[in-house]
CSV table of C-alpha atoms in Angstrom, one decimal:
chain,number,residue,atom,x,y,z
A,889,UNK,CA,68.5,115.9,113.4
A,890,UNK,CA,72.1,115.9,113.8
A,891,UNK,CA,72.3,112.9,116.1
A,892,UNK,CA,70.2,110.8,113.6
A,893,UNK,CA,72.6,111.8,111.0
A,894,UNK,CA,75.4,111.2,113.2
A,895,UNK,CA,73.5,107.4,114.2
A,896,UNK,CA,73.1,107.3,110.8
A,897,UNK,CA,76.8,107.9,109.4
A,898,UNK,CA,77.7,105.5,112.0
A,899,UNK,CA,75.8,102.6,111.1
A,900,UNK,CA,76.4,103.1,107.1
A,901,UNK,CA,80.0,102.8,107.6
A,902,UNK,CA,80.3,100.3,110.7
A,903,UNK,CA,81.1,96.9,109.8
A,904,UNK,CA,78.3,94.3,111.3
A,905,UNK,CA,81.6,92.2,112.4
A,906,UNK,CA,82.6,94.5,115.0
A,907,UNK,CA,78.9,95.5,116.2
A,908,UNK,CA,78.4,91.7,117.3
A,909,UNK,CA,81.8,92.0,119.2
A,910,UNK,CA,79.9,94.0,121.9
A,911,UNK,CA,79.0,91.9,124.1
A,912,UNK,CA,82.3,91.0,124.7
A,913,UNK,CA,83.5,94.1,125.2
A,914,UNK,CA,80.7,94.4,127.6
A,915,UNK,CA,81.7,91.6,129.5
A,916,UNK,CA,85.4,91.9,129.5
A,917,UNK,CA,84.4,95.9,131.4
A,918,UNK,CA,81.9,94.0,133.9
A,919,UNK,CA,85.6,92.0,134.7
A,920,UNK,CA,87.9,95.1,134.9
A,921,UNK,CA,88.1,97.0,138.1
A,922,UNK,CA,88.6,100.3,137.1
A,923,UNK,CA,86.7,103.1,135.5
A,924,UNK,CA,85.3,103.0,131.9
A,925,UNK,CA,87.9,105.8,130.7
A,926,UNK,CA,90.7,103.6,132.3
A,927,UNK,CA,89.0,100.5,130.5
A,928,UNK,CA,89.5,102.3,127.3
A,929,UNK,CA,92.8,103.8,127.5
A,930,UNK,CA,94.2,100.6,128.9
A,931,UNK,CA,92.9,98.6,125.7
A,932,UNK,CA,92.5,100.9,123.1
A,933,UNK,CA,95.5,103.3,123.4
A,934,UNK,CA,98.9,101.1,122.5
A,935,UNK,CA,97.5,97.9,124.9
A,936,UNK,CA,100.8,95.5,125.8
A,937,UNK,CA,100.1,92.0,125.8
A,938,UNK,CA,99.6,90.9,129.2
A,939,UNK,CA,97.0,87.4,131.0
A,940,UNK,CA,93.7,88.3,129.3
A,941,UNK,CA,95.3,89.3,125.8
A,942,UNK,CA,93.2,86.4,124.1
A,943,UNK,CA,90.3,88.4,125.5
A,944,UNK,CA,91.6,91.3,124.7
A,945,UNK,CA,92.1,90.7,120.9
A,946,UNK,CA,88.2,89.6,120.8
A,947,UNK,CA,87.3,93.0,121.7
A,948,UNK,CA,85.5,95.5,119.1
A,949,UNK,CA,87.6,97.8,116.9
A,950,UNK,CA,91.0,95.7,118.1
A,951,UNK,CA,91.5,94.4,114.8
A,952,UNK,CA,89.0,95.8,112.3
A,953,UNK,CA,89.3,94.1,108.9
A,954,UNK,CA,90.0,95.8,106.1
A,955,UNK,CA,87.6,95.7,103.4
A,956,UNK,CA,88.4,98.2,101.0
A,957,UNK,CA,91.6,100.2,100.1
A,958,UNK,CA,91.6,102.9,97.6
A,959,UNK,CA,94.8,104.4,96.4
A,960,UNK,CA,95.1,107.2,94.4
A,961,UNK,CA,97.7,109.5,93.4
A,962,UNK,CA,97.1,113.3,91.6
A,963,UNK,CA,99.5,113.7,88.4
A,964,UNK,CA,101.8,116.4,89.6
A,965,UNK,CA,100.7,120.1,88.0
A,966,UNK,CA,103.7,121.6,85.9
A,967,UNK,CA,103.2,125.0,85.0
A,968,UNK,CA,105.6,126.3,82.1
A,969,UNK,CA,104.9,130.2,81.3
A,970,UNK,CA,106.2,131.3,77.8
A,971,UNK,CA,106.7,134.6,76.5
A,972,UNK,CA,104.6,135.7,74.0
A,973,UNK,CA,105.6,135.9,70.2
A,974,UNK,CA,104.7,139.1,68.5
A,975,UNK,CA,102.7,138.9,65.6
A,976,UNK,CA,103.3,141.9,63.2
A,977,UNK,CA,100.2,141.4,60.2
A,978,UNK,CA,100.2,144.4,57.3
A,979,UNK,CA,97.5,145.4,56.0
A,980,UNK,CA,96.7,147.7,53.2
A,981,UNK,CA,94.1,150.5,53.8
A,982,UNK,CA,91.3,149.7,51.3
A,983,UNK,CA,89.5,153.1,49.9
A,984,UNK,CA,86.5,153.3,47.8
A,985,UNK,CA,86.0,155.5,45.8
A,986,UNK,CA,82.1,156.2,44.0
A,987,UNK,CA,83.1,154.2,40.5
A,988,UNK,CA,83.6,151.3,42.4
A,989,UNK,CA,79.8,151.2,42.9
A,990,UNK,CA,77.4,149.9,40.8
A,991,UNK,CA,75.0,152.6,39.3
A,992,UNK,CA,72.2,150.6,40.4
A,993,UNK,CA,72.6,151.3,44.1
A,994,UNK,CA,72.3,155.3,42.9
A,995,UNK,CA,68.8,154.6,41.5
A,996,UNK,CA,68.1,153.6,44.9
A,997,UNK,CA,66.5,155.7,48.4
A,998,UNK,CA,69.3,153.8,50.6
A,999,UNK,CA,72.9,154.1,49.2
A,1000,UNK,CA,76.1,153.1,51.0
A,1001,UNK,CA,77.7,155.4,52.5
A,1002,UNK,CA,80.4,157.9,50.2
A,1003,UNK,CA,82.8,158.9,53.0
A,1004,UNK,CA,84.7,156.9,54.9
């Protein structure tokens, strides 16, 4: 599963461009006498110009176009802590006392409560 993902990664974000460039790459290894590792480091890893750079420049990933460039940039996060202002509110104890009632609620089997 993980190498068809992998396979799969690959050819989503491979540009067709360079894929076709293979048998180039294939042909210019068939004409280098050295290893395949050597073959890479020598082109892929800072390559000076030298007879076959023509060649060279026609090989896959050399000079990749680029197709899309996103910039972004994050707004920078400023924190600013305050202190907190003290809110004093007064408030007046409210009582009640039984005249405050209607008599209507005394008629009644549920009556608020006398004591608070």
């Amino acid at each position: 599963m993980s190498i068809f993902c992998a396979i799969t990664y690959s050819v989503a974000t491979t540009n067709l461009a360079e894929v076709c460039k293979l048998p180039v790459f294939v042909e210019h290894f068939i004409d280098y006498n050295g290893g395949f590792v050597d073959f890479l480091i020598e082109h892929y890893d800072n390559h000076k110009e030298d007879g076959d750079w023509d060649t060279d420049q026609k090989l896959p990933f050399i000079n990749p176009p680029i197709v899309l460039m996103i910039h972004a940039q994050l707004p920078e996060a400023i924190f600013h802590i305050e202190k907190i202002k003290e809110i004093y509110i007064s408030q007046k104890n409210i009582f009640y006392h039984e005249k405050d009632f209607s008599s209507f609620f005394l008629s009644e089997i549920f009556q608020p409560p006398r004591f608070c």
